[in-house]
Amino acid sequence: MVGSVIMDPEDVATIAQNLGHKTGNITIICATYGQIESYGIYKGTNPLHYWVPLLLIQMSLSCATFLFLTAILKPFCLPMVVRQLLAGIILGPSVLCKNRAFANAFFPLRGLIMMDTVAAFGFILYFFLIGVQMDPYLFKNVDRKTMTIGLCSVGVPMVISTTACAIIVSHISLDVTLAKSLPYIAQAESLLSLPIIAGLLAELKIINSEFGRVALSASFMAGIFCTITVIATVLWQPDSPAKSTHSEGVHGLVNILFLLLIIIFIMRPLLLCMIRQSPEGQPLKESYVVAIIMSALFTGFLSRALGLNLYLGPFAFGICMPAGPPVGSSIVERLDLITNWLFMPLYLVKNGLVINISTIELKNYLVIQSVAIISAFGKFLGTYVVSRLSDIPSADAAALGLVMNAQGVLELGVFKLMKREQVISNEAYVIMCISLMIVNGTIAPVIKFLYDPSKKFTVYKRRSLMNLKSNLELRVLVCIHEDINVPAMINVLEALNPTKRSPLMVYVLHFIELVGRSNALLIPHKRGKTISNPAKTSEQIFNVFRSFESNNSGLVSVLPYTSISPINAMHNDVCSMALDQRTSLILVPFHERMQPNGTSSSVSYKRAIKITNLNILDKAPCSIAMLVENGFIGRAAASSSQACFRVAVLFLGGTDDREALAIGARMAGHQCIKLTLVRLLENGSISSDETEERKIDNIVVSEFRIAMRGNLRVMYIEEVVMDGLGTILVTKSMQDQYDLIIVGKRHDPGSLLLSKLTDWQDQKDLGIVADLFSAAQFINSTIMVVQQANTMPTLAP
């Protein structure tokens, strides 16, 4: 016989009551060893009467329900924890398990043994992952503003909600147990945690915005204050229901310190030794990953051996691990999917079996829900007021106040601890879980509506090379995903012809995908300063740009940065830097590299590059040039003393083509560049069409020809075409004639020059003309696809 000793006896009794079992006061569930595996339905046995098949169907039901809710609730932007909790409630006695036949078949009491064990194992990994993704060095970014916001986001709701509890108890007749629980409920509802807020920001794709950084720093301080508060009010007060004597609390503190000493001074040094033995820039060895996971499970054993919470050891061990690559990223990549999408739905289904909404008394629900709402309002009020006093805009301050109301599995664990220690009743626990779902399900869509990071990228004056005066510094932001992007970028920067009259200021941004940590980072690299481990991989790339700066002393300045952020939010750092540094051009690599044999080979970060580029093209405050790298890398740089570097500009007309011509005009000043402007004309006429766009095109081309008069390295060619087929023939004629071809991205699809070409377009993010050039069978040159800064509102000069 075997019994379930992991689950709280009160939970077992509650589940038995919710599922309609008349078994009295249950504390132990037993089953025979012979009922582990089924012999099959062909031998007359029911698989659901055996542990393993029953566990498999329970996991399948929990995951399927979670996936179904994820699919249908996707438009509402509900956080993951809300969907997981809702899946547990749907499978629990509130909905499906109301049917006794369904409950007895799929969630019988005997099935709680295996389900509880596997769910506990998953929860250990979940807390371990939370610890891994927490970066203690976030404290370095805390300033007076974020510290005040963090403290007020916890202190104000505690004061307001505790005062409200006193008023409620004095004016409303309540059950004695509920009246005593209200102050603890108020304090629990006032708590918040960094990992949960970081997870919400990541889901909303704003974790690496300035708003996200303020929220992370403030929640870091709030989390410290919350930890101190929990210890003081729940665990260490002699009169608390959690502990009968103060000596028990002191004994627990000694055990916690002993556990931390083992983790910090024995396990962490061994971990660092493994990291040192791993090649720099390479992922962690599989054997090391397995050893780390085993160590996390061992810390769980130590926690129970010392009489502590099962999850304290793995959580502390996770925090002690270096955040980010190679350790954090390797662990998160292997455990995140199975933990969040397999184990945690099962855990929350087990939690949902405790929740029976039909047993809640309306009066008690209104009282507890009122306290939860008051606490939420206190968080919002404290955060909003301090944010406004810190000169944060009203919409951002309101969104920040809502972010601080995020709750998740950590808060759920606090609620569970309070119920286990008899601080709150099971009914109060159920109501607090429902409140968590309501608050989280409400704030996420509202935050997305209030805070749109792309709004701040809107500028009312075009930032482009066309509008840059010839005697001003050209500021360029170069985006790098991997070192293979570097040579072509260096060649383009050299071709942009830095001079004393118009030098280059180059901002280099190297992207590292955010894996294995909770907070996004934008790290500046300054000479002589020690760089943090996650950013060390960028140094080799930046050294190339520094060498380029040294070779062009006085003409080029380089400022390198590393951006560690999620794929869907990488563009925020690009657009923010372009806005703050007033750049005129952003250089980005295309997500595919075309080969001479007509095939395309994907770079390792193909998906990241494509998503980032699409977002940059949509939201950037200045012009963008996308490099489709073919033969450019292997050719001599523009600064070479060998044969001239051949550059062509294909001009069809429009804002993007005019920007492409401006880039070509700047390159034409370089002594080693031979430039050709190829202009396509409809029916051989450029004067009969009197549209405004055509007039501007004519003026720009005329000014270019006048400016280039006397420059023997510049050639102007006009090609007359009748339709899209003629445009294709022109592109074919340019094959192997040029090292770099500059084209605009957007053109009028109704133009005769592009007739019947839209159906052939393969790469939508390149534009019609650039897509023709990117096909390797047409040309073997590098293509620069130019998009001028988007048309801005005319509300201000």
XYZ file of C-alpha atoms in Angstrom, residues 39 499 539:
3
model
C -2.923 -5.234 -19.131
C 34.779 63.163 -44.479
C 33.303 42.037 -28.043
